[in-house]
């Protein structure tokens, strides 16, 4: 939800800002804008609004600027307060155009703060909550020592999760950032200092990265960066290393990031699994819990996640309960903290998230900690807010995922959660170390199976051509096939915008079967998992309603379809690992349908990759 980039120092340039924005575009693309500052001439602002064309227009406009800049801030927007128009595009100014701001998140009490400001004569030129912050700082600045002191005071009055960066015409080269439950990191190459919502934005520029703590401000000058709490007490910066390469954040010859990331899945899973299990079957985490006996005490697991990560969590529930006999509850993160989850110090709450920044999941993790639970973050972004908050961390090592539709991180998440299940089973004495090792060995064989599935690329394109014009799609499965069905439907919805529903196959007859007719297409997950034969019966129910059928099955089972139906063969693997290979053809089908419709698969309408608003 909105991407921020800022730079100060010797190398500052418009190009750094626009290149960074290009890499942050997955966070929103309703509009784009930059403000650059010279030592003597004040601010120059460029903005463009027009969906995915915004950044192209901005690059052209701002690219003509030839002043010698000392610092700049940039923004790509996913609209929350105010439509996706030019006058709502960031950066925003105060009345005198002496404060410039870019902002990600929501200022929840913006109405009351705005009313106060209007009452004393402030004039607004947008409908955004962001502009309110610029005016608050304008009002505070005359009573403060400098910009940083004004921001610290204003931050205390603001409610809501957010990150922002401000510049003042009166302090050329100084940038002040604030972070509260929204992503923002510091980077430097020794000559310039950067702030960015995500690492890829500055991956080609910065060699050292630093965390920013929540409820802290950072003051960036050409000479360096300082972090302070809101009482302006300095707090040491903590660096972290990033092993992502620039190439991993580029399209590298693919038409788009989504297809690249689909094809990266075998490598992503291989990296996620590599070296994770000791010979005695213990899981090697990235951050160990302070209490090594934690695992033995756990008598309940609670998984919280959103969207595709939630579907990975669903798969994990089957595996953990099967191997460990520990009960697993699963919750959509945005629901978790608004009910009364039964969680105590013997509960392990697992937050699953690609970004590690999804606000709903982050808030659920906070709630779990408040309730005294043990917490584990399974996420892809090193040093993300969830990774820093949880007691223990298990990273998926999928590399940067840029396409809004999650693909490689999903299959890596399932792999990571399978290892967690094995670890718990070993500690609980439900599996011998040798059994854990054997299952781990089977996990390690999956990347090769995934490569075989990727060979179905053209076959899935042909299926997309055949069925892409239909009006409704149903994905049905049972047991671990059910989350795969949900994920297949989500992928299709989010990039093709076609109505698609994932359903437990056995539940169809209780209502949804009424929707089936000759225009509907039903994908049945029928690989040899636990309820294979029951799925076969459910397929008969569909067949009787004359809907088109596509069966996803294992080689040798081709005869289950009639001549006018389709069969997609995927390799047979351990039944609990099947989602890792079975989901790939569904990702490819969604991709080809969306491309066939002329949609931008990397930047689907209305969506942002990382949802940092509630
Ligand atoms: O970063 P997270 O995994 O926490 O994101 C959660 C969801 O927003 C995300 O999985 C979303 O559903 C995907 N874009 C779906 O492809």
Short mmCIF file of C-alpha atoms and ligand atoms in Angstrom, two decimals, residues 305-310 352-358 361 386 403-407 413 487 490-491 494 607-611, ligand 1:
data_model
loop_
_atom_site.label_atom_id
_atom_site.label_comp_id
_atom_site.label_asym_id
_atom_site.label_seq_id
_atom_site.Cartn_x
_atom_site.Cartn_y
_atom_site.Cartn_z
CA UNK A 305 -2.25 -15.30 7.93
CA UNK A 306 -4.03 -13.59 5.03
CA UNK A 307 -4.76 -14.48 1.42
CA UNK A 308 -2.32 -16.87 -0.19
CA UNK A 309 -0.31 -17.17 3.02
CA UNK A 310 -3.50 -18.30 4.75
CA UNK A 352 2.72 -16.68 7.97
CA UNK A 353 3.47 -13.80 5.63
CA UNK A 354 5.51 -13.19 2.52
CA UNK A 355 6.20 -9.57 3.35
CA UNK A 356 6.29 -9.84 7.12
CA UNK A 357 4.53 -6.47 7.07
CA UNK A 358 0.84 -7.23 6.38
CA UNK A 361 -1.06 -10.34 10.52
CA UNK A 386 7.05 -9.73 11.99
CA UNK A 403 4.35 -9.85 -8.84
CA UNK A 404 1.29 -8.99 -6.78
CA UNK A 405 0.02 -12.54 -7.15
CA UNK A 406 2.05 -14.66 -4.75
CA UNK A 407 3.47 -17.81 -6.34
CA UNK A 413 5.83 -21.30 2.75
CA UNK A 487 -5.60 -20.82 -3.97
CA UNK A 490 -7.79 -16.71 -5.67
CA UNK A 491 -5.08 -16.64 -8.35
CA UNK A 494 -6.98 -11.54 -8.62
CA UNK A 607 -4.55 -4.61 -5.41
CA UNK A 608 -1.25 -3.92 -3.73
CA UNK A 609 1.31 -6.53 -2.86
CA UNK A 610 1.77 -5.61 0.75
CA UNK A 611 -1.34 -4.52 2.58
O1 LIG B 1 2.71 -10.54 2.60
P1 LIG B 1 1.63 -11.48 3.03
O2 LIG B 1 1.91 -12.88 2.69
O3 LIG B 1 1.28 -11.32 4.47
O4 LIG B 1 0.35 -11.05 2.19
C1 LIG B 1 -0.90 -11.65 2.45
C2 LIG B 1 -1.85 -11.45 1.30
O5 LIG B 1 -2.10 -10.08 1.10
C3 LIG B 1 -1.29 -12.04 0.00
O6 LIG B 1 -1.01 -13.40 0.17
C4 LIG B 1 -2.29 -11.89 -1.16
O7 LIG B 1 -3.42 -12.66 -0.91
C5 LIG B 1 -1.60 -12.29 -2.46
N1 LIG B 1 -1.42 -11.14 -3.28
C6 LIG B 1 -2.35 -13.26 -3.24
O8 LIG B 1 -1.68 -13.62 -4.40
#
